[in-house]
């Protein structure tokens, strides 16, 4: 194999591996308390995993000249590509209409209460869900905490209100429970009151 082709194959393999690592980091930071900007940038499965798959398919097609290996590689990569494409199409088919409301804390502009409402076209009206989040800070160090995930099933709770009930306190009320969160003075991390 010529040097230029070998270099291209190595670059494609490295690019595919880098895309998977970036997506993995984005997934990790999507947890409660994770870095918000990293999660928003790198938790992109269609983009990063699609790029990784395309890079690995290209590397496999360029890499080996032997006919049997090349035929097997093509069969596997085409199958993987079709499965990935079907997964992306299925994910977009069940995508939800999303609305967000954002309210900053009284006298603390670095804290924001965010309520995300998702409405699914394929589910009945009771199939909506809500996510209550707390965003702390700005820029690269900003963190996002998950306070409540209120379900999609028809018999699950429905959000009534999520609001600031004090300078460092958030209350989440559904039709079946009430939860109060106090915020740590230094970090802004929410701790559920008992």
mmCIF file of C-alpha atoms in Angstrom:
data_model
loop_
_atom_site.group_PDB
_atom_site.id
_atom_site.type_symbol
_atom_site.label_atom_id
_atom_site.label_comp_id
_atom_site.label_asym_id
_atom_site.label_seq_id
_atom_site.Cartn_x
_atom_site.Cartn_y
_atom_site.Cartn_z
ATOM 1 C CA UNK A 1 0.000 0.000 0.000
ATOM 2 C CA UNK A 2 1.462 3.425 -0.921
ATOM 3 C CA UNK A 3 2.592 5.726 1.887
ATOM 4 C CA UNK A 4 -0.047 8.374 1.149
ATOM 5 C CA UNK A 5 -2.855 5.824 1.288
ATOM 6 C CA UNK A 6 -1.495 4.318 4.528
ATOM 7 C CA UNK A 7 -1.349 7.816 6.061
ATOM 8 C CA UNK A 8 -4.932 8.520 4.962
ATOM 9 C CA UNK A 9 -6.129 5.251 6.520
ATOM 10 C CA UNK A 10 -4.375 6.108 9.800
ATOM 11 C CA UNK A 11 -5.873 9.611 9.807
ATOM 12 C CA UNK A 12 -9.343 8.193 9.192
ATOM 13 C CA UNK A 13 -8.927 5.668 12.013
ATOM 14 C CA UNK A 14 -7.656 8.372 14.377
ATOM 15 C CA UNK A 15 -10.518 10.684 13.380
ATOM 16 C CA UNK A 16 -13.086 7.952 13.979
ATOM 17 C CA UNK A 17 -11.615 7.138 17.378
ATOM 18 C CA UNK A 18 -11.514 10.854 18.302
ATOM 19 C CA UNK A 19 -15.188 11.274 17.358
ATOM 20 C CA UNK A 20 -16.161 8.326 19.590
ATOM 21 C CA UNK A 21 -14.101 9.743 22.482
ATOM 22 C CA UNK A 22 -15.677 13.192 22.110
ATOM 23 C CA UNK A 23 -19.164 11.681 22.106
ATOM 24 C CA UNK A 24 -18.291 9.605 25.182
ATOM 25 C CA UNK A 25 -17.157 12.756 27.005
ATOM 26 C CA UNK A 26 -20.369 14.535 25.975
ATOM 27 C CA UNK A 27 -22.438 11.628 27.300
ATOM 28 C CA UNK A 28 -20.520 11.674 30.595
ATOM 29 C CA UNK A 29 -20.984 15.420 31.090
ATOM 30 C CA UNK A 30 -24.737 15.067 30.380
ATOM 31 C CA UNK A 31 -25.146 13.596 33.848
ATOM 32 C CA UNK A 32 -26.580 15.710 36.655
ATOM 33 C CA UNK A 33 -23.888 18.177 37.711
ATOM 34 C CA UNK A 34 -21.921 17.801 34.490
ATOM 35 C CA UNK A 35 -20.320 20.579 32.498
ATOM 36 C CA UNK A 36 -23.125 22.134 30.474
ATOM 37 C CA UNK A 37 -21.124 23.425 27.494
ATOM 38 C CA UNK A 38 -19.251 20.141 26.971
ATOM 39 C CA UNK A 39 -22.527 18.192 27.126
ATOM 40 C CA UNK A 40 -24.227 20.521 24.650
ATOM 41 C CA UNK A 41 -21.296 20.424 22.204
ATOM 42 C CA UNK A 42 -20.369 16.746 22.278
ATOM 43 C CA UNK A 43 -23.504 14.795 23.215
ATOM 44 C CA UNK A 44 -24.415 14.619 19.523
ATOM 45 C CA UNK A 45 -24.782 10.923 18.600
ATOM 46 C CA UNK A 46 -25.965 11.466 15.029
ATOM 47 C CA UNK A 47 -23.113 13.834 14.203
ATOM 48 C CA UNK A 48 -20.189 12.276 16.064
ATOM 49 C CA UNK A 49 -21.076 8.588 15.796
ATOM 50 C CA UNK A 50 -22.079 9.107 12.167
ATOM 51 C CA UNK A 51 -18.704 10.762 11.477
ATOM 52 C CA UNK A 52 -16.893 7.946 13.289
ATOM 53 C CA UNK A 53 -18.768 5.330 11.282
ATOM 54 C CA UNK A 54 -18.057 7.135 8.002
ATOM 55 C CA UNK A 55 -14.346 7.457 8.863
ATOM 56 C CA UNK A 56 -14.070 3.785 9.842
ATOM 57 C CA UNK A 57 -15.949 2.635 6.734
ATOM 58 C CA UNK A 58 -13.660 4.751 4.546
ATOM 59 C CA UNK A 59 -10.564 3.402 6.312
ATOM 60 C CA UNK A 60 -11.788 -0.172 5.888
ATOM 61 C CA UNK A 61 -12.455 0.315 2.181
ATOM 62 C CA UNK A 62 -9.098 1.922 1.549
ATOM 63 C CA UNK A 63 -7.078 -0.302 3.844
ATOM 64 C CA UNK A 64 -6.945 -3.811 2.442
ATOM 65 C CA UNK A 65 -6.571 -4.918 -1.149
ATOM 66 C CA UNK A 66 -7.270 -8.616 -0.660
ATOM 67 C CA UNK A 67 -10.564 -9.538 -2.285
ATOM 68 C CA UNK A 68 -12.064 -11.798 0.423
ATOM 69 C CA UNK A 69 -11.216 -9.390 3.233
ATOM 70 C CA UNK A 70 -12.432 -6.429 1.226
ATOM 71 C CA UNK A 71 -15.754 -8.144 0.409
ATOM 72 C CA UNK A 72 -16.331 -9.030 4.070
ATOM 73 C CA UNK A 73 -15.365 -5.512 5.133
ATOM 74 C CA UNK A 74 -17.786 -3.989 2.654
ATOM 75 C CA UNK A 75 -20.628 -6.236 3.804
ATOM 76 C CA UNK A 76 -20.052 -5.384 7.472
ATOM 77 C CA UNK A 77 -19.615 -1.654 6.898
ATOM 78 C CA UNK A 78 -22.643 -1.317 4.634
ATOM 79 C CA UNK A 79 -24.753 -3.222 7.175
ATOM 80 C CA UNK A 80 -23.477 -1.000 10.011
ATOM 81 C CA UNK A 81 -24.204 2.096 7.942
ATOM 82 C CA UNK A 82 -27.758 0.982 7.145
ATOM 83 C CA UNK A 83 -28.443 0.085 10.804
ATOM 84 C CA UNK A 84 -27.095 3.483 11.921
ATOM 85 C CA UNK A 85 -29.198 5.328 9.337
ATOM 86 C CA UNK A 86 -32.340 3.440 10.384
ATOM 87 C CA UNK A 87 -31.604 4.309 14.030
ATOM 88 C CA UNK A 88 -31.228 8.004 13.185
ATOM 89 C CA UNK A 89 -34.482 7.984 11.197
ATOM 90 C CA UNK A 90 -36.323 6.214 14.027
ATOM 91 C CA UNK A 91 -34.997 8.728 16.562
ATOM 92 C CA UNK A 92 -36.208 11.638 14.446
ATOM 93 C CA UNK A 93 -39.605 10.030 13.944
ATOM 94 C CA UNK A 94 -40.283 9.967 17.699
ATOM 95 C CA UNK A 95 -38.717 13.378 18.277
ATOM 96 C CA UNK A 96 -40.667 15.688 20.522
ATOM 97 C CA UNK A 97 -41.681 19.308 20.199
ATOM 98 C CA UNK A 98 -39.737 21.030 22.948
ATOM 99 C CA UNK A 99 -40.332 24.255 24.845
ATOM 100 C CA UNK A 100 -38.070 25.745 27.518
ATOM 101 C CA UNK A 101 -38.738 28.277 30.204
ATOM 102 C CA UNK A 102 -35.891 29.923 32.103
ATOM 103 C CA UNK A 103 -36.093 31.892 35.341
ATOM 104 C CA UNK A 104 -33.060 33.369 37.107
ATOM 105 C CA UNK A 105 -32.787 33.236 40.881
ATOM 106 C CA UNK A 106 -33.786 36.252 42.935
ATOM 107 C CA UNK A 107 -30.624 38.365 43.428
ATOM 108 C CA UNK A 108 -28.397 35.609 41.957
ATOM 109 C CA UNK A 109 -28.108 35.930 38.157
ATOM 110 C CA UNK A 110 -25.610 33.030 37.945
ATOM 111 C CA UNK A 111 -28.406 30.584 38.876
ATOM 112 C CA UNK A 112 -31.244 29.698 36.512
ATOM 113 C CA UNK A 113 -34.191 27.345 36.874
ATOM 114 C CA UNK A 114 -35.016 25.734 33.518
ATOM 115 C CA UNK A 115 -38.135 23.704 32.751
ATOM 116 C CA UNK A 116 -38.077 21.663 29.538
ATOM 117 C CA UNK A 117 -41.460 20.449 28.277
ATOM 118 C CA UNK A 118 -41.518 17.785 25.570
ATOM 119 C CA UNK A 119 -44.685 16.911 23.708
ATOM 120 C CA UNK A 120 -44.623 13.763 21.567
ATOM 121 C CA UNK A 121 -46.719 13.714 18.401
ATOM 122 C CA UNK A 122 -46.977 9.908 18.432
ATOM 123 C CA UNK A 123 -48.228 9.719 22.037
ATOM 124 C CA UNK A 124 -51.523 10.810 23.574
ATOM 125 C CA UNK A 125 -51.676 14.217 25.281
ATOM 126 C CA UNK A 126 -50.836 12.551 28.602
ATOM 127 C CA UNK A 127 -47.587 11.370 26.975
ATOM 128 C CA UNK A 128 -45.841 14.711 27.648
ATOM 129 C CA UNK A 129 -42.819 14.906 29.898
ATOM 130 C CA UNK A 130 -41.038 17.613 31.837
ATOM 131 C CA UNK A 131 -37.484 17.976 32.995
ATOM 132 C CA UNK A 132 -36.627 20.465 35.734
ATOM 133 C CA UNK A 133 -33.003 21.641 35.652
ATOM 134 C CA UNK A 134 -30.784 24.032 37.569
ATOM 135 C CA UNK A 135 -28.033 25.785 35.626
ATOM 136 C CA UNK A 136 -25.177 27.198 37.700
ATOM 137 C CA UNK A 137 -22.466 29.551 36.423
ATOM 138 C CA UNK A 138 -21.459 30.643 32.949
ATOM 139 C CA UNK A 139 -18.994 29.667 30.236
ATOM 140 C CA UNK A 140 -16.818 26.549 30.415
ATOM 141 C CA UNK A 141 -17.378 26.034 34.148
ATOM 142 C CA UNK A 142 -21.208 26.171 33.997
ATOM 143 C CA UNK A 143 -22.907 23.063 35.378
ATOM 144 C CA UNK A 144 -26.388 21.637 34.871
ATOM 145 C CA UNK A 145 -28.174 19.756 37.671
ATOM 146 C CA UNK A 146 -31.245 17.601 37.115
ATOM 147 C CA UNK A 147 -33.884 18.210 39.812
ATOM 148 C CA UNK A 148 -36.811 16.209 38.456
ATOM 149 C CA UNK A 149 -37.765 14.072 35.476
ATOM 150 C CA UNK A 150 -41.529 13.856 35.293
ATOM 151 C CA UNK A 151 -42.672 10.966 33.116
ATOM 152 C CA UNK A 152 -44.416 10.277 29.848
ATOM 153 C CA UNK A 153 -46.747 7.449 30.821
ATOM 154 C CA UNK A 154 -50.424 8.415 31.166
ATOM 155 C CA UNK A 155 -50.457 7.384 34.848
ATOM 156 C CA UNK A 156 -47.253 9.313 35.731
ATOM 157 C CA UNK A 157 -47.273 12.601 37.605
ATOM 158 C CA UNK A 158 -47.793 15.882 35.760
ATOM 159 C CA UNK A 159 -45.886 19.047 36.540
ATOM 160 C CA UNK A 160 -47.908 21.749 38.277
ATOM 161 C CA UNK A 161 -45.151 24.242 39.090
ATOM 162 C CA UNK A 162 -41.391 24.617 39.433
ATOM 163 C CA UNK A 163 -40.301 27.917 40.953
ATOM 164 C CA UNK A 164 -37.873 29.780 43.165
ATOM 165 C CA UNK A 165 -39.360 29.852 46.665
ATOM 166 C CA UNK A 166 -36.427 31.687 48.193
ATOM 167 C CA UNK A 167 -33.020 33.103 47.351
ATOM 168 C CA UNK A 168 -31.460 29.618 47.536
ATOM 169 C CA UNK A 169 -34.499 27.357 47.331
ATOM 170 C CA UNK A 170 -36.452 25.700 44.517
ATOM 171 C CA UNK A 171 -39.785 23.926 44.892
ATOM 172 C CA UNK A 172 -41.091 21.411 42.348
ATOM 173 C CA UNK A 173 -44.804 20.580 42.618
ATOM 174 C CA UNK A 174 -46.573 17.853 40.646
ATOM 175 C CA UNK A 175 -50.096 16.520 40.968
ATOM 176 C CA UNK A 176 -48.759 13.779 43.273
ATOM 177 C CA UNK A 177 -45.775 15.206 45.218
ATOM 178 C CA UNK A 178 -43.879 18.306 46.329
ATOM 179 C CA UNK A 179 -40.073 18.435 46.484
ATOM 180 C CA UNK A 180 -37.966 21.242 47.929
ATOM 181 C CA UNK A 181 -34.297 21.761 47.007
ATOM 182 C CA UNK A 182 -31.875 23.959 48.955
ATOM 183 C CA UNK A 183 -28.786 25.182 47.132
ATOM 184 C CA UNK A 184 -25.267 24.965 48.517
ATOM 185 C CA UNK A 185 -24.005 28.509 49.141
ATOM 186 C CA UNK A 186 -20.596 27.907 47.529
ATOM 187 C CA UNK A 187 -21.202 25.539 44.630
ATOM 188 C CA UNK A 188 -24.905 26.021 43.884
ATOM 189 C CA UNK A 189 -25.420 22.257 44.013
ATOM 190 C CA UNK A 190 -29.046 21.389 44.867
ATOM 191 C CA UNK A 191 -29.718 19.185 47.884
ATOM 192 C CA UNK A 192 -33.233 17.881 48.481
ATOM 193 C CA UNK A 193 -34.650 19.039 51.816
ATOM 194 C CA UNK A 194 -35.809 16.273 54.133
#
